CSV table of C-alpha atoms in Angstrom, one decimal:
chain,number,residue,atom,x,y,z
A,178,MET,CA,435.9,75.8,183.2
A,179,SER,CA,437.1,75.5,178.9
A,180,ASP,CA,435.7,72.6,176.7
A,181,GLU,CA,439.2,72.8,174.9
A,182,PRO,CA,440.1,68.6,174.7
A,183,LEU,CA,442.7,67.5,177.1
A,184,HIS,CA,444.2,64.8,174.9
A,185,SER,CA,445.9,61.3,176.2
A,186,GLU,CA,445.7,58.5,174.3
A,187,GLU,CA,447.6,56.0,177.1
A,188,ASN,CA,444.6,57.2,179.4
A,189,ILE,CA,440.7,57.2,179.4
A,190,VAL,CA,440.3,59.6,182.2
A,191,ASP,CA,442.4,63.0,183.4
A,192,ILE,CA,442.3,64.9,185.9
A,193,VAL,CA,444.9,67.5,186.6
A,194,GLY,CA,445.1,70.0,189.4
A,195,VAL,CA,441.6,70.1,189.8
A,196,SER,CA,439.7,72.2,192.6
A,197,LYS,CA,435.9,72.2,193.4
A,198,ILE,CA,434.6,75.0,195.9
A,199,PHE,CA,431.2,75.1,196.8
A,200,LYS,CA,429.8,78.7,197.7
A,201,ASP,CA,426.9,80.2,199.3
A,202,PHE,CA,424.2,82.8,198.5
A,203,TRP,CA,426.5,85.9,198.4
A,204,GLY,CA,429.3,83.9,196.2
A,205,ARG,CA,431.3,83.2,199.5
A,206,PRO,CA,433.5,80.3,199.6
A,207,LYS,CA,431.4,77.4,201.9
A,208,VAL,CA,433.3,74.0,201.0
A,209,LYS,CA,436.0,73.3,199.7
A,210,ALA,CA,435.1,69.8,198.6
A,211,VAL,CA,437.8,69.1,196.1
A,212,GLN,CA,441.5,70.6,196.7
A,213,ASP,CA,444.3,70.7,193.8
A,214,ILE,CA,444.0,66.4,192.6
A,215,SER,CA,445.5,65.2,189.6
A,216,LEU,CA,445.1,61.4,188.8
A,217,THR,CA,444.8,59.1,185.3
A,218,ILE,CA,443.2,56.2,185.1
A,219,LYS,CA,444.8,53.9,182.5
A,220,LYS,CA,442.4,52.1,179.9
A,221,GLY,CA,441.2,48.4,181.1
A,222,GLU,CA,442.4,49.2,184.7
A,223,ILE,CA,440.1,48.5,187.7
A,224,PHE,CA,441.1,51.8,190.0
A,225,GLY,CA,440.1,52.6,193.4
A,226,LEU,CA,438.8,55.9,194.8
A,227,LEU,CA,439.1,55.4,198.3
A,228,GLY,CA,438.3,58.1,201.5
A,229,PRO,CA,436.1,58.1,204.7
A,230,ASN,CA,432.6,60.0,204.2
A,231,GLY,CA,433.2,64.0,202.8
A,232,SER,CA,436.2,63.1,201.8
A,233,GLY,CA,435.3,64.1,197.8
A,234,LYS,CA,434.6,61.1,196.4
A,235,SER,CA,431.2,61.8,194.7
A,236,THR,CA,432.2,65.4,194.3
A,237,THR,CA,435.1,63.9,192.1
A,238,ILE,CA,432.6,61.6,190.1
A,239,LYS,CA,430.3,64.2,189.7
A,240,MET,CA,432.6,66.3,188.1
A,241,MET,CA,433.8,63.6,186.1
A,242,LEU,CA,430.3,62.7,184.4
A,243,GLY,CA,430.3,66.3,183.3
A,244,LEU,CA,427.4,67.3,186.5
A,245,LEU,CA,429.4,69.3,188.7
A,246,ASN,CA,431.8,72.1,186.7
A,247,THR,CA,435.0,72.2,188.2
A,248,SER,CA,436.3,75.7,189.7
A,249,LYS,CA,440.2,74.8,188.7
A,250,GLY,CA,441.9,72.7,186.7
A,251,LYS,CA,440.5,70.4,183.9
A,252,ILE,CA,439.2,66.7,183.2
A,253,ALA,CA,439.2,65.0,180.2
A,254,ILE,CA,437.2,61.7,179.6
A,255,PHE,CA,438.7,60.1,176.6
A,256,GLY,CA,440.2,63.1,175.9
A,257,GLN,CA,437.4,65.4,175.7
A,258,SER,CA,435.2,67.5,178.1
A,259,PRO,CA,432.9,65.5,180.5
A,260,ARG,CA,430.1,67.4,178.9
A,261,SER,CA,430.8,65.9,175.4
A,262,ALA,CA,427.3,64.2,174.5
A,263,ASP,CA,429.4,62.1,172.4
A,264,ASN,CA,431.0,60.8,175.8
A,265,LYS,CA,428.0,59.9,177.5
A,266,LYS,CA,427.1,56.8,175.8
A,267,ARG,CA,430.7,55.1,176.2
A,268,ILE,CA,430.0,55.5,180.3
A,269,GLY,CA,427.9,53.3,182.4
A,270,PHE,CA,427.1,54.7,186.2
A,271,LEU,CA,426.0,53.2,189.2
A,272,PRO,CA,425.4,55.7,191.7
A,273,GLU,CA,425.3,55.0,195.0
A,274,GLU,CA,421.9,55.2,195.6
A,275,SER,CA,419.8,53.2,192.5
A,276,TYR,CA,416.8,55.8,191.5
A,277,LEU,CA,414.7,53.6,189.3
A,278,TYR,CA,411.5,53.8,188.1
A,279,SER,CA,409.3,51.9,191.1
A,280,PHE,CA,405.7,50.9,188.6
A,281,LEU,CA,408.1,49.1,185.9
A,282,THR,CA,409.6,45.3,186.0
A,283,ALA,CA,412.9,44.8,185.7
A,284,GLU,CA,412.5,43.9,181.7
A,285,GLU,CA,410.7,47.1,181.2
A,286,THR,CA,413.2,49.0,183.0
A,287,LEU,CA,416.3,47.8,181.2
A,288,ASN,CA,414.1,48.0,178.0
A,289,PHE,CA,413.7,51.9,178.4
A,290,PHE,CA,417.2,52.5,179.0
A,291,GLY,CA,418.6,50.7,175.9
A,292,GLY,CA,416.1,52.8,174.1
A,293,LEU,CA,418.0,55.9,175.1
A,294,TYR,CA,421.1,54.0,173.6
A,295,GLY,CA,419.3,53.7,170.7
A,296,LEU,CA,419.3,50.2,170.9
A,297,SER,CA,416.8,48.1,168.3
A,298,LYS,CA,414.2,47.0,169.5
A,299,ALA,CA,415.5,42.8,169.3
A,300,GLU,CA,418.9,43.8,170.2
A,301,ARG,CA,417.5,45.7,173.5
A,302,LYS,CA,415.2,41.7,174.4
A,303,ARG,CA,418.2,40.3,174.2
A,304,ARG,CA,420.3,41.9,176.0
A,305,THR,CA,417.8,42.4,178.7
A,306,GLU,CA,417.6,38.4,179.4
A,307,GLU,CA,421.1,38.4,178.9
A,308,LEU,CA,421.6,40.5,181.8
A,309,ILE,CA,418.8,39.6,183.8
A,310,LYS,CA,420.1,36.3,184.1
A,311,MET,CA,423.9,37.3,185.0
A,312,VAL,CA,422.4,39.2,187.8
A,313,GLY,CA,420.2,36.6,189.3
A,314,LEU,CA,417.0,38.1,189.1
A,315,ASP,CA,415.2,35.7,186.2
A,316,VAL,CA,412.5,34.4,188.9
A,317,ALA,CA,411.8,37.7,189.4
A,318,LYS,CA,412.2,39.8,186.1
A,319,LYS,CA,408.0,40.3,186.0
A,320,ARG,CA,408.2,41.5,189.3
A,321,ARG,CA,407.7,45.5,189.8
A,322,VAL,CA,411.0,46.9,191.2
A,323,GLY,CA,409.1,48.6,193.8
A,324,GLU,CA,408.6,45.5,195.8
A,325,TYR,CA,412.4,44.8,195.3
A,326,SER,CA,414.5,44.2,198.0
A,327,LYS,CA,418.0,47.0,198.3
A,328,GLY,CA,420.0,44.0,196.9
A,329,MET,CA,417.9,43.3,194.5
A,330,ALA,CA,417.7,46.6,193.4
A,331,ARG,CA,421.1,47.0,192.9
A,332,ARG,CA,421.6,43.9,191.2
A,333,ILE,CA,419.2,45.4,188.0
A,334,GLY,CA,421.0,49.0,188.9
A,335,LEU,CA,424.4,47.1,187.6
A,336,ALA,CA,422.7,45.7,184.7
A,337,GLN,CA,421.0,49.2,183.9
A,338,CYS,CA,424.9,50.3,184.0
A,339,LEU,CA,425.4,47.8,181.5
A,340,ILE,CA,423.0,48.0,179.0
A,341,GLY,CA,424.8,50.0,176.6
A,342,ASP,CA,428.0,47.9,176.6
A,343,PRO,CA,430.2,50.7,177.7
A,344,GLU,CA,433.5,51.1,177.6
A,345,LEU,CA,434.3,53.2,181.2
A,346,ILE,CA,432.2,51.5,183.8
A,347,ILE,CA,432.0,54.2,187.0
A,348,LEU,CA,430.7,51.7,190.5
A,349,ASP,CA,429.8,54.1,193.1
A,350,GLU,CA,429.2,51.7,196.0
A,351,PRO,CA,428.2,48.8,194.1
A,352,THR,CA,428.0,46.4,197.0
A,353,THR,CA,425.7,47.8,198.8
A,354,GLY,CA,422.5,46.4,200.4
A,355,LEU,CA,424.1,42.6,198.4
A,356,ASP,CA,424.3,39.2,200.3
A,357,PRO,CA,428.0,37.3,200.2
A,358,ILE,CA,427.3,35.7,197.2
A,359,GLY,CA,425.9,38.9,195.4
A,360,VAL,CA,429.2,40.7,196.9
A,361,ARG,CA,431.5,37.8,195.0
A,362,GLU,CA,429.2,37.7,192.4
A,363,ILE,CA,429.9,41.7,191.9
A,364,LYS,CA,433.7,41.4,192.3
A,365,ASP,CA,434.2,37.8,189.8
A,366,LEU,CA,432.1,40.6,187.4
A,367,ILE,CA,434.0,43.4,187.7
A,368,LEU,CA,437.5,41.3,186.8
A,369,ASN,CA,435.3,39.4,183.9
A,370,LEU,CA,434.9,43.0,182.4
A,371,LYS,CA,439.0,43.9,183.1
A,372,SER,CA,439.4,41.2,180.9
A,373,ARG,CA,437.2,42.1,178.3
A,374,GLY,CA,438.9,45.7,178.0
A,375,LYS,CA,436.7,47.2,180.2
A,376,THR,CA,438.2,50.4,182.4
A,377,ILE,CA,436.9,50.2,185.4
A,378,LEU,CA,436.4,53.5,188.0
A,379,LEU,CA,435.5,51.7,191.9
A,380,SER,CA,434.8,54.1,195.1
A,381,SER,CA,433.9,51.6,198.0
A,382,HIS,CA,433.9,51.4,201.7
A,383,LEU,CA,434.7,47.8,201.4
A,384,LEU,CA,438.6,48.1,201.8
A,385,SER,CA,438.5,44.0,200.8
A,386,ASP,CA,436.6,44.2,198.4
A,387,VAL,CA,439.2,47.0,196.8
A,388,GLN,CA,441.9,44.6,197.3
A,389,ASP,CA,440.7,42.3,195.8
A,390,ILE,CA,439.9,43.3,193.1
A,391,CYS,CA,441.8,46.4,192.4
A,392,ASP,CA,445.2,47.4,190.2
A,393,ARG,CA,445.8,50.9,191.3
A,394,VAL,CA,444.0,53.2,194.3
A,395,CYS,CA,443.6,56.7,195.4
A,396,ILE,CA,442.9,57.6,198.7
A,397,LEU,CA,441.4,61.6,199.5
A,398,TYR,CA,441.0,63.4,203.1
A,399,GLY,CA,439.9,66.3,203.3
A,400,GLY,CA,439.7,66.6,199.0
A,401,LYS,CA,443.3,66.3,198.4
A,402,ILE,CA,445.2,63.2,197.7
A,403,THR,CA,447.1,61.4,200.0
A,404,SER,CA,448.0,58.3,198.7
A,405,MET,CA,447.8,56.5,195.2
A,406,GLY,CA,449.5,53.7,193.7
A,407,SER,CA,449.3,50.0,192.9
A,408,LEU,CA,448.4,47.9,195.7
A,409,ASP,CA,451.7,45.8,196.0
A,410,GLU,CA,453.7,49.3,196.4
A,411,LEU,CA,451.2,50.4,198.6
A,412,LEU,CA,450.5,47.3,200.8
A,413,THR,CA,453.5,45.6,200.8
A,414,LYS,CA,455.5,45.2,203.9
A,415,LYS,CA,459.3,44.5,202.7
A,416,GLU,CA,460.7,43.2,205.8
A,417,THR,CA,457.9,41.2,206.7
A,418,ILE,CA,458.0,37.5,204.6
A,419,THR,CA,454.9,35.1,205.4
A,420,PHE,CA,454.8,31.7,204.9
A,421,GLU,CA,452.1,29.0,204.4
A,422,LEU,CA,453.1,25.1,205.2
A,423,SER,CA,451.0,21.7,204.9
A,424,ASP,CA,450.8,18.7,205.9
A,425,VAL,CA,453.6,19.6,208.6
A,426,ASN,CA,453.8,17.1,211.6
A,427,LYS,CA,455.5,17.5,215.2
A,428,GLU,CA,458.6,16.7,214.7
A,429,MET,CA,459.0,18.9,211.3
A,430,HIS,CA,456.9,21.9,213.4
A,431,SER,CA,459.2,21.2,216.7
A,432,GLU,CA,462.8,21.3,213.9
A,433,ILE,CA,461.5,24.7,212.3
A,434,ILE,CA,460.8,26.3,215.6
A,435,ASP,CA,463.8,25.6,217.1
A,436,TRP,CA,466.0,26.9,213.7
A,437,LEU,CA,464.1,30.3,213.5
A,438,LYS,CA,464.9,30.8,217.9
A,439,ASN,CA,468.3,29.5,217.3
A,440,LYS,CA,468.4,32.0,214.0
A,441,GLY,CA,467.1,35.1,216.1
A,442,ILE,CA,464.2,35.0,213.9
A,443,SER,CA,460.8,37.5,215.4
A,444,PHE,CA,457.9,35.1,214.4
A,445,LYS,CA,453.8,35.1,215.2
A,446,GLU,CA,452.3,31.2,214.8
A,447,SER,CA,448.8,30.5,214.3
A,448,ASN,CA,446.8,27.9,212.6
A,449,ALA,CA,445.6,28.8,208.7
A,450,VAL,CA,441.7,29.3,209.8
A,451,GLU,CA,438.8,29.9,206.8
A,452,GLY,CA,437.3,32.7,205.6
A,453,LEU,CA,433.7,33.4,206.6
A,454,GLU,CA,433.2,34.9,203.5
A,455,GLU,CA,434.9,31.2,201.9
A,456,TYR,CA,433.0,29.8,204.3
A,457,PHE,CA,429.7,31.1,204.1
A,458,LEU,CA,429.4,30.9,200.1
A,459,ARG,CA,430.6,26.8,200.6
A,460,ILE,CA,427.7,26.3,202.3
A,461,ILE,CA,425.0,28.4,200.4
A,462,ASN,CA,426.4,26.5,196.8
A,463,GLU,CA,425.4,23.2,199.4
A,464,TRP,CA,422.0,24.6,199.3
A,465,ASN,CA,422.1,26.5,195.7
A,466,LYS,CA,419.6,23.5,193.7
A,467,GLU,CA,416.7,24.9,196.4
A,468,TYR,CA,414.2,27.1,194.9
A,469,THR,CA,413.9,30.1,196.0
A,470,ASP,CA,411.2,33.5,194.9
A,471,GLY,CA,414.4,36.2,195.4
A,472,ALA,CA,418.0,36.9,194.1
A,473,SER,CA,419.6,33.8,193.2
A,474,GLN,CA,423.3,32.9,191.8
A,475,GLY,CA,423.8,35.0,188.4
A,476,SER,CA,425.3,33.6,185.4
A,477,ALA,CA,428.2,34.7,183.2
A,478,ALA,CA,428.5,38.1,181.8
A,479,PRO,CA,426.8,38.3,178.4
A,480,GLU,CA,428.2,38.4,175.4
A,481,PHE,CA,427.7,41.1,174.0
A,482,LEU,CA,429.9,42.9,176.9
A,483,ASN,CA,432.6,41.3,175.1
A,484,SER,CA,434.9,44.2,173.0
A,485,GLY,CA,434.6,41.3,170.3
A,486,GLY,CA,430.8,42.3,169.3
A,487,GLU,CA,428.2,39.9,167.4
A,488,SER,CA,428.3,36.9,169.0
A,489,ALA,CA,429.9,33.5,167.2
A,490,VAL,CA,427.3,31.0,168.5
A,491,ILE,CA,424.2,31.8,166.1
A,492,SER,CA,424.8,29.2,164.6
A,493,GLU,CA,425.2,26.5,167.3
A,494,LEU,CA,421.5,28.2,168.8
A,495,VAL,CA,419.8,27.4,165.8
A,496,LYS,CA,421.2,23.1,166.2
A,497,GLU,CA,420.3,23.7,169.6
A,498,ASN,CA,416.8,25.2,169.5
A,499,ALA,CA,416.3,22.9,166.1
A,500,LYS,CA,415.9,20.0,169.0
A,501,ALA,CA,413.2,21.5,170.3
A,502,ILE,CA,410.8,21.4,168.1
A,503,PRO,CA,408.0,19.1,168.2
A,504,GLU,CA,408.8,16.4,165.2
A,505,GLU,CA,405.0,17.1,163.9
A,506,VAL,CA,405.7,20.4,163.6
A,507,LYS,CA,409.2,20.5,161.8
A,508,GLU,CA,407.2,19.0,159.1
A,509,GLU,CA,404.8,20.8,159.0
A,510,VAL,CA,407.6,23.7,158.7
A,511,LYS,CA,409.7,22.0,156.9
A,512,PRO,CA,409.9,24.5,153.9
A,513,GLU,CA,410.0,27.5,155.6
A,514,GLU,CA,413.5,26.5,157.8
A,515,HIS,CA,414.8,29.4,157.4
A,516,VAL,CA,412.1,31.8,159.0
A,517,ILE,CA,412.7,30.0,162.2
A,518,LYS,CA,416.8,30.5,161.9
A,519,GLU,CA,416.3,34.2,161.5
A,520,MET,CA,413.8,34.7,164.4
A,521,ILE,CA,416.4,32.6,166.7
A,522,LYS,CA,419.2,34.5,165.2
A,523,ASN,CA,416.2,37.5,166.2
A,524,ASN,CA,415.7,36.9,169.6
A,525,SER,CA,418.9,35.4,170.9
A,526,VAL,CA,417.1,33.9,174.1
A,527,ASN,CA,420.1,32.2,175.5
A,528,ASP,CA,423.1,32.5,177.4
A,529,THR,CA,426.3,31.3,175.9
A,530,THR,CA,427.0,29.2,178.6
A,531,GLU,CA,423.9,27.9,178.9
A,532,LYS,CA,423.7,26.8,175.1
A,533,LYS,CA,422.4,23.0,176.3
A,534,LYS,CA,419.7,24.2,178.3
A,535,SER,CA,418.3,26.5,175.3
A,536,SER,CA,414.5,26.4,174.0
A,537,VAL,CA,412.8,27.6,171.5
A,538,ASP,CA,410.7,30.7,171.8
A,539,MET,CA,407.1,30.1,173.0
A,540,ASP,CA,405.9,32.6,170.5
A,541,LEU,CA,407.4,31.0,167.8
A,542,ILE,CA,405.7,27.6,168.3
A,543,ASP,CA,402.4,29.2,168.5
A,544,GLN,CA,403.4,31.0,165.0
A,545,LEU,CA,404.1,27.8,163.6
A,546,THR,CA,401.3,25.8,165.0
A,547,SER,CA,399.3,28.4,164.1
A,548,LYS,CA,399.6,28.4,160.5
A,549,LYS,CA,399.4,24.6,160.7
A,550,ASP,CA,396.0,24.7,161.3
A,551,LYS,CA,395.4,27.5,159.5
A,552,ASN,CA,396.0,24.9,156.6
A,553,GLN,CA,394.3,22.3,157.5
A,554,GLU,CA,391.1,24.6,157.2
């Protein structure tokens, strides 16, 4: 494949006439994994890549990431070759299996990957704490990743995918191993990321998840595109209309049935049923206050994932954190109040949705009380 860029202002991903043929030791064609596919992914949309096992989904993703070369055709990510080093920091990838260092804790894992992105120590700490809270692993953040269940490892893998604040997020089976609460949170998170201007490519076998959140989908079979378009275009049955009626008494019900029969309209009748997922989440929410050593309900997406950049609530954090300092300590360090503000600003340990619960870092208290003891001596 040539390194010549394939320019596009509107699209984040451009795939034109791409094929991938795996060959044997003698160079003979062995498997036609992808055959002459062309598609685009627009900025700010959620695009679903669907298909049965062996349809070419993973191969297509690997070519987009520059991990495989194409046999034919061109791929452009942000208008550049997938092999462009500058593009790597703009992409977040969650593979189908979460390959993490089992001897690291959740905090150490995110700190490590944040360092690969060149983030400062203070920024890594802030993002790590916000992401761990977002994926509901705050209680288990000191445990080694190797001790995590598959679902918990999936959660920390998603946090790792987002640590660099990517513009394009590629998720391969993101809900694998997650409980219904985690599945709902991941779907809500994906929609939240879209609202913040992110572009998401989602590959999943759970078609209900795709239907809930995707703008457009592409269905692959045998390495070929069999269908592609918006969900409305593909799923709408134009000849069928569905009505949902509430507060209908027996008399009204009989009148409606008679009217439909008189008009010769065929219809199906059934009572509305609550979905199992909705019922499950409602029951769990009722028990949500109970303590658990496992994964808990996650929080909102961190502010740094917003395209707006720096958080606008630092001053509010200073005010809230200052309330937690004991009065006797305040009196001793009042001349150095600006130091407290700077330390709180650098740490930014609290999620913006939990400002009222924020408290001063214990390290800060230790430093202040230590200074007080030295002055007394």
